PDB file of C-alpha atoms in Angstrom:
ATOM      1  CA  MET A   1      50.206 -38.198 146.127  1.00  0.00           C
ATOM      2  CA  THR A   2      47.367 -36.371 144.308  1.00  0.00           C
ATOM      3  CA  ALA A   3      45.711 -38.367 141.477  1.00  0.00           C
ATOM      4  CA  ALA A   4      46.097 -36.927 138.034  1.00  0.00           C
ATOM      5  CA  ALA A   5      43.000 -35.250 136.621  1.00  0.00           C
ATOM      6  CA  PRO A   6      41.453 -37.023 133.598  1.00  0.00           C
ATOM      7  CA  PRO A   7      42.410 -35.473 130.311  1.00  0.00           C
ATOM      8  CA  ILE A   8      39.897 -33.049 128.881  1.00  0.00           C
ATOM      9  CA  ALA A   9      38.794 -33.921 125.378  1.00  0.00           C
ATOM     10  CA  ALA A  10      39.849 -31.420 122.833  1.00  0.00           C
ATOM     11  CA  PRO A  11      36.969 -29.378 121.414  1.00  0.00           C
ATOM     12  CA  GLY A  12      37.850 -30.605 117.936  1.00  0.00           C
ATOM     13  CA  ARG A  13      37.062 -34.203 118.902  1.00  0.00           C
ATOM     14  CA  TRP A  14      33.503 -33.308 119.931  1.00  0.00           C
ATOM     15  CA  ILE A  15      33.006 -31.347 116.759  1.00  0.00           C
ATOM     16  CA  ARG A  16      34.163 -34.318 114.655  1.00  0.00           C
ATOM     17  CA  PHE A  17      31.853 -36.631 116.651  1.00  0.00           C
ATOM     18  CA  ALA A  18      28.857 -34.357 116.064  1.00  0.00           C
ATOM     19  CA  LEU A  19      29.621 -34.024 112.369  1.00  0.00           C
ATOM     20  CA  VAL A  20      29.678 -37.813 111.978  1.00  0.00           C
ATOM     21  CA  MET A  21      26.993 -39.031 114.388  1.00  0.00           C
ATOM     22  CA  LEU A  22      24.242 -36.444 113.949  1.00  0.00           C
ATOM     23  CA  PRO A  23      23.795 -36.979 110.182  1.00  0.00           C
ATOM     24  CA  LEU A  24      24.020 -40.736 110.750  1.00  0.00           C
ATOM     25  CA  GLY A  25      21.313 -40.529 113.392  1.00  0.00           C
ATOM     26  CA  THR A  26      19.125 -38.506 111.052  1.00  0.00           C
ATOM     27  CA  ILE A  27      19.545 -41.128 108.329  1.00  0.00           C
ATOM     28  CA  LEU A  28      18.735 -43.990 110.709  1.00  0.00           C
ATOM     29  CA  LEU A  29      15.701 -42.121 112.001  1.00  0.00           C
ATOM     30  CA  GLY A  30      14.516 -41.574 108.437  1.00  0.00           C
ATOM     31  CA  ILE A  31      14.936 -45.265 107.616  1.00  0.00           C
ATOM     32  CA  ALA A  32      13.042 -46.256 110.753  1.00  0.00           C
ATOM     33  CA  SER A  33      10.240 -43.791 109.997  1.00  0.00           C
ATOM     34  CA  PHE A  34       9.881 -45.134 106.452  1.00  0.00           C
ATOM     35  CA  GLY A  35       9.780 -48.689 107.778  1.00  0.00           C
ATOM     36  CA  ILE A  36       7.016 -47.804 110.236  1.00  0.00           C
ATOM     37  CA  TRP A  37       5.057 -45.954 107.513  1.00  0.00           C
ATOM     38  CA  GLN A  38       5.375 -48.913 105.137  1.00  0.00           C
ATOM     39  CA  TRP A  39       4.286 -51.337 107.864  1.00  0.00           C
ATOM     40  CA  LYS A  40       1.200 -49.218 108.642  1.00  0.00           C
ATOM     41  CA  LYS A  41       0.426 -48.899 104.930  1.00  0.00           C
ATOM     42  CA  GLU A  42       0.596 -52.651 104.417  1.00  0.00           C
ATOM     43  CA  ARG A  43      -1.614 -53.258 107.466  1.00  0.00           C
ATOM     44  CA  ALA A  44      -4.172 -50.748 106.160  1.00  0.00           C
ATOM     45  CA  ALA A  45      -4.090 -52.336 102.699  1.00  0.00           C
ATOM     46  CA  ASP A  46      -4.520 -55.771 104.244  1.00  0.00           C
ATOM     47  CA  ARG A  47      -7.517 -54.586 106.269  1.00  0.00           C
ATOM     48  CA  SER A  48      -9.046 -52.993 103.158  1.00  0.00           C
ATOM     49  CA  PHE A  49      -8.497 -56.178 101.167  1.00  0.00           C
ATOM     50  CA  LYS A  50     -10.112 -58.356 103.842  1.00  0.00           C
ATOM     51  CA  TYR A  51     -13.032 -55.931 104.143  1.00  0.00           C
ATOM     52  CA  ALA A  52     -13.561 -55.920 100.370  1.00  0.00           C
ATOM     53  CA  MET A  53     -13.360 -59.705 100.206  1.00  0.00           C
ATOM     54  CA  ALA A  54     -16.039 -59.960 102.895  1.00  0.00           C
ATOM     55  CA  LEU A  55     -18.352 -57.848 100.714  1.00  0.00           C
ATOM     56  CA  ARG A  56     -17.752 -59.874  97.561  1.00  0.00           C
ATOM     57  CA  ARG A  57     -20.805 -61.618  96.110  1.00  0.00           C
ATOM     58  CA  PRO A  58     -21.018 -64.083  93.195  1.00  0.00           C
ATOM     59  CA  ILE A  59     -22.929 -63.226  90.034  1.00  0.00           C
ATOM     60  CA  THR A  60     -26.418 -64.713  90.339  1.00  0.00           C
ATOM     61  CA  ILE A  61     -29.725 -64.575  88.504  1.00  0.00           C
ATOM     62  CA  ALA A  62     -31.395 -63.240  91.664  1.00  0.00           C
ATOM     63  CA  GLY A  63     -28.894 -60.384  91.929  1.00  0.00           C
ATOM     64  CA  ILE A  64     -29.250 -59.511  88.254  1.00  0.00           C
ATOM     65  CA  GLU A  65     -33.042 -59.531  88.478  1.00  0.00           C
ATOM     66  CA  ARG A  66     -32.986 -57.301  91.560  1.00  0.00           C
ATOM     67  CA  HIS A  67     -30.703 -54.686  89.974  1.00  0.00           C
ATOM     68  CA  ALA A  68     -32.492 -54.799  86.613  1.00  0.00           C
ATOM     69  CA  THR A  69     -35.931 -54.347  88.179  1.00  0.00           C
ATOM     70  CA  ILE A  70     -34.831 -51.342  90.240  1.00  0.00           C
ATOM     71  CA  ILE A  71     -33.061 -49.748  87.263  1.00  0.00           C
ATOM     72  CA  ARG A  72     -36.011 -50.347  84.914  1.00  0.00           C
ATOM     73  CA  GLU A  73     -38.471 -48.816  87.381  1.00  0.00           C
ATOM     74  CA  ALA A  74     -36.148 -45.842  87.943  1.00  0.00           C
ATOM     75  CA  LEU A  75     -35.842 -45.231  84.193  1.00  0.00           C
ATOM     76  CA  ALA A  76     -39.618 -44.962  83.935  1.00  0.00           C
ATOM     77  CA  LYS A  77     -39.784 -42.171  86.522  1.00  0.00           C
ATOM     78  CA  PRO A  78     -39.672 -38.458  85.628  1.00  0.00           C
ATOM     79  CA  ASP A  79     -36.532 -38.006  87.764  1.00  0.00           C
ATOM     80  CA  TRP A  80     -34.648 -40.938  86.161  1.00  0.00           C
ATOM     81  CA  HIS A  81     -31.587 -38.741  85.634  1.00  0.00           C
ATOM     82  CA  GLN A  82     -31.294 -38.412  89.434  1.00  0.00           C
ATOM     83  CA  SER A  83     -32.567 -41.835  90.511  1.00  0.00           C
ATOM     84  CA  ILE A  84     -30.075 -43.885  88.492  1.00  0.00           C
ATOM     85  CA  PRO A  85     -26.899 -42.162  89.802  1.00  0.00           C
ATOM     86  CA  GLY A  86     -28.292 -42.218  93.338  1.00  0.00           C
ATOM     87  CA  TYR A  87     -28.913 -45.952  93.224  1.00  0.00           C
ATOM     88  CA  LEU A  88     -25.493 -46.676  91.716  1.00  0.00           C
ATOM     89  CA  GLU A  89     -23.665 -44.476  94.218  1.00  0.00           C
ATOM     90  CA  SER A  90     -25.282 -46.048  97.258  1.00  0.00           C
ATOM     91  CA  THR A  91     -25.241 -49.656  96.030  1.00  0.00           C
ATOM     92  CA  MET A  92     -21.653 -49.736  94.790  1.00  0.00           C
ATOM     93  CA  GLY A  93     -20.291 -47.679  97.680  1.00  0.00           C
ATOM     94  CA  ALA A  94     -18.029 -48.698 100.545  1.00  0.00           C
ATOM     95  CA  GLU A  95     -20.726 -50.209 102.748  1.00  0.00           C
ATOM     96  CA  ASN A  96     -22.282 -52.465 100.088  1.00  0.00           C
ATOM     97  CA  MET A  97     -19.671 -53.336  97.449  1.00  0.00           C
ATOM     98  CA  GLY A  98     -16.561 -51.759  98.936  1.00  0.00           C
ATOM     99  CA  TYR A  99     -15.853 -49.259  96.158  1.00  0.00           C
ATOM    100  CA  THR A 100     -15.042 -45.586  96.354  1.00  0.00           C
ATOM    101  CA  VAL A 101     -17.654 -44.256  93.950  1.00  0.00           C
ATOM    102  CA  ARG A 102     -16.977 -41.075  92.006  1.00  0.00           C
ATOM    103  CA  ARG A 103     -20.006 -38.996  91.070  1.00  0.00           C
ATOM    104  CA  THR A 104     -19.344 -36.149  88.678  1.00  0.00           C
ATOM    105  CA  ARG A 105     -22.362 -33.879  88.487  1.00  0.00           C
ATOM    106  CA  LEU A 106     -23.320 -32.405  85.135  1.00  0.00           C
ATOM    107  CA  GLY A 107     -25.896 -29.885  84.027  1.00  0.00           C
ATOM    108  CA  GLY A 108     -29.584 -30.721  84.310  1.00  0.00           C
ATOM    109  CA  ASP A 109     -29.067 -32.714  87.520  1.00  0.00           C
ATOM    110  CA  GLN A 110     -27.311 -35.504  85.645  1.00  0.00           C
ATOM    111  CA  SER A 111     -24.166 -37.311  86.772  1.00  0.00           C
ATOM    112  CA  ASP A 112     -21.376 -39.573  85.562  1.00  0.00           C
ATOM    113  CA  ILE A 113     -20.767 -42.500  87.920  1.00  0.00           C
ATOM    114  CA  ASP A 114     -17.703 -44.697  88.081  1.00  0.00           C
ATOM    115  CA  ALA A 115     -15.907 -47.009  90.489  1.00  0.00           C
ATOM    116  CA  GLU A 116     -12.720 -48.957  89.962  1.00  0.00           C
ATOM    117  CA  LEU A 117     -10.179 -51.474  91.075  1.00  0.00           C
ATOM    118  CA  THR A 118      -6.895 -49.566  91.168  1.00  0.00           C
ATOM    119  CA  GLY A 119      -4.129 -51.089  89.084  1.00  0.00           C
ATOM    120  CA  LYS A 120      -1.235 -52.375  91.189  1.00  0.00           C
ATOM    121  CA  THR A 121       1.575 -51.714  88.717  1.00  0.00           C
ATOM    122  CA  ARG A 122       0.045 -49.589  85.896  1.00  0.00           C
ATOM    123  CA  PRO A 123      -2.813 -47.651  87.468  1.00  0.00           C
ATOM    124  CA  ARG A 124      -2.970 -45.075  84.656  1.00  0.00           C
ATOM    125  CA  GLU A 125      -3.670 -47.739  82.042  1.00  0.00           C
ATOM    126  CA  ILE A 126      -7.437 -48.168  82.175  1.00  0.00           C
ATOM    127  CA  VAL A 127      -9.745 -50.998  81.181  1.00  0.00           C
ATOM    128  CA  MET A 128     -13.340 -49.769  81.257  1.00  0.00           C
ATOM    129  CA  ALA A 129     -16.753 -51.410  81.197  1.00  0.00           C
ATOM    130  CA  LEU A 130     -19.259 -48.737  80.143  1.00  0.00           C
ATOM    131  CA  ALA A 131     -23.055 -48.717  80.255  1.00  0.00           C
ATOM    132  CA  LEU A 132     -25.109 -45.871  78.796  1.00  0.00           C
ATOM    133  CA  TYR A 133     -28.635 -44.864  79.753  1.00  0.00           C
ATOM    134  CA  ASP A 134     -31.345 -42.367  78.794  1.00  0.00           C
ATOM    135  CA  GLY A 135     -35.094 -41.921  79.070  1.00  0.00           C
ATOM    136  CA  ASP A 136     -35.985 -43.756  75.848  1.00  0.00           C
ATOM    137  CA  PRO A 137     -38.566 -46.425  76.817  1.00  0.00           C
ATOM    138  CA  THR A 138     -37.677 -48.577  73.801  1.00  0.00           C
ATOM    139  CA  ARG A 139     -34.284 -49.226  75.422  1.00  0.00           C
ATOM    140  CA  PHE A 140     -35.355 -49.722  79.030  1.00  0.00           C
ATOM    141  CA  ILE A 141     -34.965 -53.506  79.019  1.00  0.00           C
ATOM    142  CA  ARG A 142     -31.525 -53.682  77.427  1.00  0.00           C
ATOM    143  CA  THR A 143     -30.320 -50.694  79.441  1.00  0.00           C
ATOM    144  CA  SER A 144     -31.460 -52.154  82.760  1.00  0.00           C
ATOM    145  CA  GLN A 145     -29.931 -55.537  81.926  1.00  0.00           C
ATOM    146  CA  ALA A 146     -26.636 -53.893  80.890  1.00  0.00           C
ATOM    147  CA  ILE A 147     -26.350 -51.889  84.118  1.00  0.00           C
ATOM    148  CA  ALA A 148     -27.353 -54.945  86.180  1.00  0.00           C
ATOM    149  CA  GLU A 149     -24.635 -56.952  84.440  1.00  0.00           C
ATOM    150  CA  LEU A 150     -22.013 -54.296  85.129  1.00  0.00           C
ATOM    151  CA  MET A 151     -22.994 -54.051  88.803  1.00  0.00           C
ATOM    152  CA  SER A 152     -23.012 -57.826  89.269  1.00  0.00           C
ATOM    153  CA  ILE A 153     -19.530 -58.164  87.790  1.00  0.00           C
ATOM    154  CA  ALA A 154     -18.247 -55.324  89.955  1.00  0.00           C
ATOM    155  CA  HIS A 155     -19.676 -56.998  93.065  1.00  0.00           C
ATOM    156  CA  GLU A 156     -17.981 -60.306  92.316  1.00  0.00           C
ATOM    157  CA  LEU A 157     -14.645 -58.593  91.607  1.00  0.00           C
ATOM    158  CA  THR A 158     -14.595 -56.467  94.772  1.00  0.00           C
ATOM    159  CA  GLY A 159     -11.022 -56.508  96.154  1.00  0.00           C
ATOM    160  CA  GLU A 160      -9.573 -58.233  93.076  1.00  0.00           C
ATOM    161  CA  SER A 161      -5.897 -57.586  92.295  1.00  0.00           C
ATOM    162  CA  VAL A 162      -5.191 -56.257  88.779  1.00  0.00           C
ATOM    163  CA  ALA A 163      -2.177 -54.697  87.080  1.00  0.00           C
ATOM    164  CA  ARG A 164      -4.194 -52.080  85.165  1.00  0.00           C
ATOM    165  CA  GLY A 165      -7.045 -49.975  86.505  1.00  0.00           C
ATOM    166  CA  LEU A 166     -10.391 -51.729  85.982  1.00  0.00           C
ATOM    167  CA  ARG A 167     -13.180 -49.157  85.874  1.00  0.00           C
ATOM    168  CA  PHE A 168     -16.955 -49.607  85.889  1.00  0.00           C
ATOM    169  CA  ALA A 169     -18.743 -46.559  84.477  1.00  0.00           C
ATOM    170  CA  VAL A 170     -22.405 -45.694  83.951  1.00  0.00           C
ATOM    171  CA  ILE A 171     -23.227 -42.394  82.264  1.00  0.00           C
ATOM    172  CA  PRO A 172     -26.179 -40.678  80.581  1.00  0.00           C
ATOM    173  CA  THR A 173     -26.133 -40.603  76.793  1.00  0.00           C
ATOM    174  CA  THR A 174     -25.271 -36.924  76.445  1.00  0.00           C
ATOM    175  CA  ASP A 175     -22.384 -35.066  74.865  1.00  0.00           C
ATOM    176  CA  GLU A 176     -21.698 -33.332  78.187  1.00  0.00           C
ATOM    177  CA  ALA A 177     -21.284 -36.677  79.964  1.00  0.00           C
ATOM    178  CA  LEU A 178     -18.865 -37.933  77.311  1.00  0.00           C
ATOM    179  CA  THR A 179     -16.897 -34.676  77.356  1.00  0.00           C
ATOM    180  CA  GLN A 180     -16.595 -34.884  81.151  1.00  0.00           C
ATOM    181  CA  MET A 181     -15.298 -38.440  80.883  1.00  0.00           C
ATOM    182  CA  LYS A 182     -12.748 -37.386  78.268  1.00  0.00           C
ATOM    183  CA  GLU A 183     -11.589 -34.501  80.467  1.00  0.00           C
ATOM    184  CA  GLY A 184     -11.208 -36.893  83.381  1.00  0.00           C
ATOM    185  CA  PHE A 185      -8.796 -39.071  81.409  1.00  0.00           C
ATOM    186  CA  ARG A 186      -6.813 -36.010  80.361  1.00  0.00           C
ATOM    187  CA  ARG A 187      -6.734 -34.489  83.840  1.00  0.00           C
ATOM    188  CA  ASP A 188      -5.562 -37.704  85.495  1.00  0.00           C
ATOM    189  CA  ASP A 189      -3.060 -38.478  82.722  1.00  0.00           C
ATOM    190  CA  GLU A 190      -4.713 -41.832  82.029  1.00  0.00           C
ATOM    191  CA  ARG A 191      -4.775 -43.912  78.886  1.00  0.00           C
ATOM    192  CA  LEU A 192      -7.842 -45.923  77.939  1.00  0.00           C
ATOM    193  CA  MET A 193      -6.477 -49.269  76.779  1.00  0.00           C
ATOM    194  CA  HIS A 194      -9.667 -51.357  76.460  1.00  0.00           C
ATOM    195  CA  LEU A 195     -13.279 -50.172  76.254  1.00  0.00           C
ATOM    196  CA  PHE A 196     -16.172 -52.612  76.631  1.00  0.00           C
ATOM    197  CA  VAL A 197     -19.541 -51.006  75.836  1.00  0.00           C
ATOM    198  CA  LEU A 198     -22.504 -52.959  77.187  1.00  0.00           C
ATOM    199  CA  GLY A 199     -26.078 -53.125  75.931  1.00  0.00           C
ATOM    200  CA  SER A 200     -25.456 -53.191  72.166  1.00  0.00           C
ATOM    201  CA  PRO A 201     -25.405 -49.421  71.583  1.00  0.00           C
ATOM    202  CA  ASP A 202     -26.703 -48.260  68.205  1.00  0.00           C
ATOM    203  CA  ALA A 203     -24.296 -46.972  65.574  1.00  0.00           C
ATOM    204  CA  ASN A 204     -24.867 -43.316  66.476  1.00  0.00           C
ATOM    205  CA  GLN A 205     -24.289 -43.890  70.199  1.00  0.00           C
ATOM    206  CA  LEU A 206     -21.119 -45.896  69.591  1.00  0.00           C
ATOM    207  CA  ALA A 207     -19.781 -43.302  67.154  1.00  0.00           C
ATOM    208  CA  ARG A 208     -20.299 -40.534  69.706  1.00  0.00           C
ATOM    209  CA  VAL A 209     -18.546 -42.537  72.420  1.00  0.00           C
ATOM    210  CA  THR A 210     -15.532 -43.455  70.308  1.00  0.00           C
ATOM    211  CA  ALA A 211     -15.222 -39.922  68.897  1.00  0.00           C
ATOM    212  CA  ALA A 212     -15.401 -38.299  72.331  1.00  0.00           C
ATOM    213  CA  LEU A 213     -12.823 -40.667  73.829  1.00  0.00           C
ATOM    214  CA  GLU A 214     -10.628 -40.521  70.698  1.00  0.00           C
ATOM    215  CA  THR A 215     -10.287 -44.282  70.658  1.00  0.00           C
ATOM    216  CA  ALA A 216      -8.965 -44.488  67.084  1.00  0.00           C
ATOM    217  CA  SER A 217      -6.101 -42.017  67.560  1.00  0.00           C
ATOM    218  CA  LYS A 218      -5.195 -43.385  70.985  1.00  0.00           C
ATOM    219  CA  GLY A 219      -5.181 -47.034  69.946  1.00  0.00           C
ATOM    220  CA  THR A 220      -7.989 -48.086  72.289  1.00  0.00           C
ATOM    221  CA  ARG A 221      -9.444 -51.533  71.724  1.00  0.00           C
ATOM    222  CA  VAL A 222     -13.239 -51.163  71.552  1.00  0.00           C
ATOM    223  CA  VAL A 223     -15.539 -54.139  72.150  1.00  0.00           C
ATOM    224  CA  THR A 224     -19.336 -53.857  71.980  1.00  0.00           C
ATOM    225  CA  ARG A 225     -21.352 -56.373  73.944  1.00  0.00           C
ATOM    226  CA  GLN A 226     -24.659 -57.728  72.702  1.00  0.00           C
ATOM    227  CA  ALA A 227     -27.786 -56.630  74.524  1.00  0.00           C
ATOM    228  CA  THR A 228     -29.569 -59.151  76.730  1.00  0.00           C
ATOM    229  CA  SER A 229     -33.243 -59.257  77.604  1.00  0.00           C
ATOM    230  CA  THR A 230     -33.482 -61.859  80.376  1.00  0.00           C
ATOM    231  CA  ALA A 231     -31.608 -62.528  83.591  1.00  0.00           C
ATOM    232  CA  GLN A 232     -30.445 -65.885  82.251  1.00  0.00           C
ATOM    233  CA  GLU A 233     -28.917 -64.284  79.163  1.00  0.00           C
ATOM    234  CA  THR A 234     -27.337 -61.588  81.301  1.00  0.00           C
ATOM    235  CA  LEU A 235     -25.867 -64.191  83.650  1.00  0.00           C
ATOM    236  CA  GLN A 236     -24.049 -65.922  80.796  1.00  0.00           C
ATOM    237  CA  SER A 237     -22.901 -62.609  79.323  1.00  0.00           C
ATOM    238  CA  ALA A 238     -21.637 -61.443  82.735  1.00  0.00           C
ATOM    239  CA  HIS A 239     -19.420 -64.489  83.201  1.00  0.00           C
ATOM    240  CA  GLU A 240     -17.992 -64.024  79.701  1.00  0.00           C
ATOM    241  CA  LEU A 241     -17.387 -60.308  80.213  1.00  0.00           C
ATOM    242  CA  LYS A 242     -15.811 -60.869  83.609  1.00  0.00           C
ATOM    243  CA  ALA A 243     -13.202 -63.150  82.033  1.00  0.00           C
ATOM    244  CA  LEU A 244     -12.509 -60.611  79.269  1.00  0.00           C
ATOM    245  CA  LEU A 245     -12.117 -57.756  81.744  1.00  0.00           C
ATOM    246  CA  LEU A 246      -9.688 -59.664  83.955  1.00  0.00           C
ATOM    247  CA  GLN A 247      -7.648 -60.690  80.941  1.00  0.00           C
ATOM    248  CA  ALA A 248      -7.462 -57.089  79.697  1.00  0.00           C
ATOM    249  CA  ALA A 249      -6.671 -55.747  83.177  1.00  0.00           C
ATOM    250  CA  GLU A 250      -3.984 -58.428  83.550  1.00  0.00           C
ATOM    251  CA  ARG A 251      -4.829 -60.132  86.804  1.00  0.00           C
ATOM    252  CA  PRO A 252      -1.527 -61.395  88.323  1.00  0.00           C
TER     253      PRO A 252
END
């Protein structure tokens, strides 16, 4: 007796199977791909965090003196407007402090410099420590101490976790530099929540800064920090400012 041939599946059954399984497979593949991407992202973030932590250095008198001396000598040179940004960019960069430094070039070979800790939950809300500089020899000491303080704090906070963006900025005292900074906030849709201005700026300087950044209309809290003239004074001020910055940036 000849065995019966197996039944042939109706074409409609295969069509129904394809309609159900192919979209399901696509969804599962998408979920798996997202999981792999997230895993790689977390590994990369973990490596970046460990690298930044390895570069972290405590605030010390020796570090402040080193930065202040280099800045003061650079300010006394004819090319101070190039030397200061160059030193900041190289010293605060990925190999030394672990930051991605932004250098915005202006006219006359001048530049705005900033580096930041990206906010984890509210990155567009910015807390900024700002130091101004120019070629006025009567301000060399307080300017060099202010920039040294800012750099020392940034070095100790490398890799720190904050809710808001914590930005360290050093710019020349020119209207063009302030306008560029204002345009940067507008372009990136950021809101300046807290502004700490180092080095005890005079009334005219502070007025120009607050007017350019529209601090009054935008509800920005503005805090001016007293100038320091010695490394010991700067050390104490740096520890105080560090605590204020972390409080404003809302460290978890």
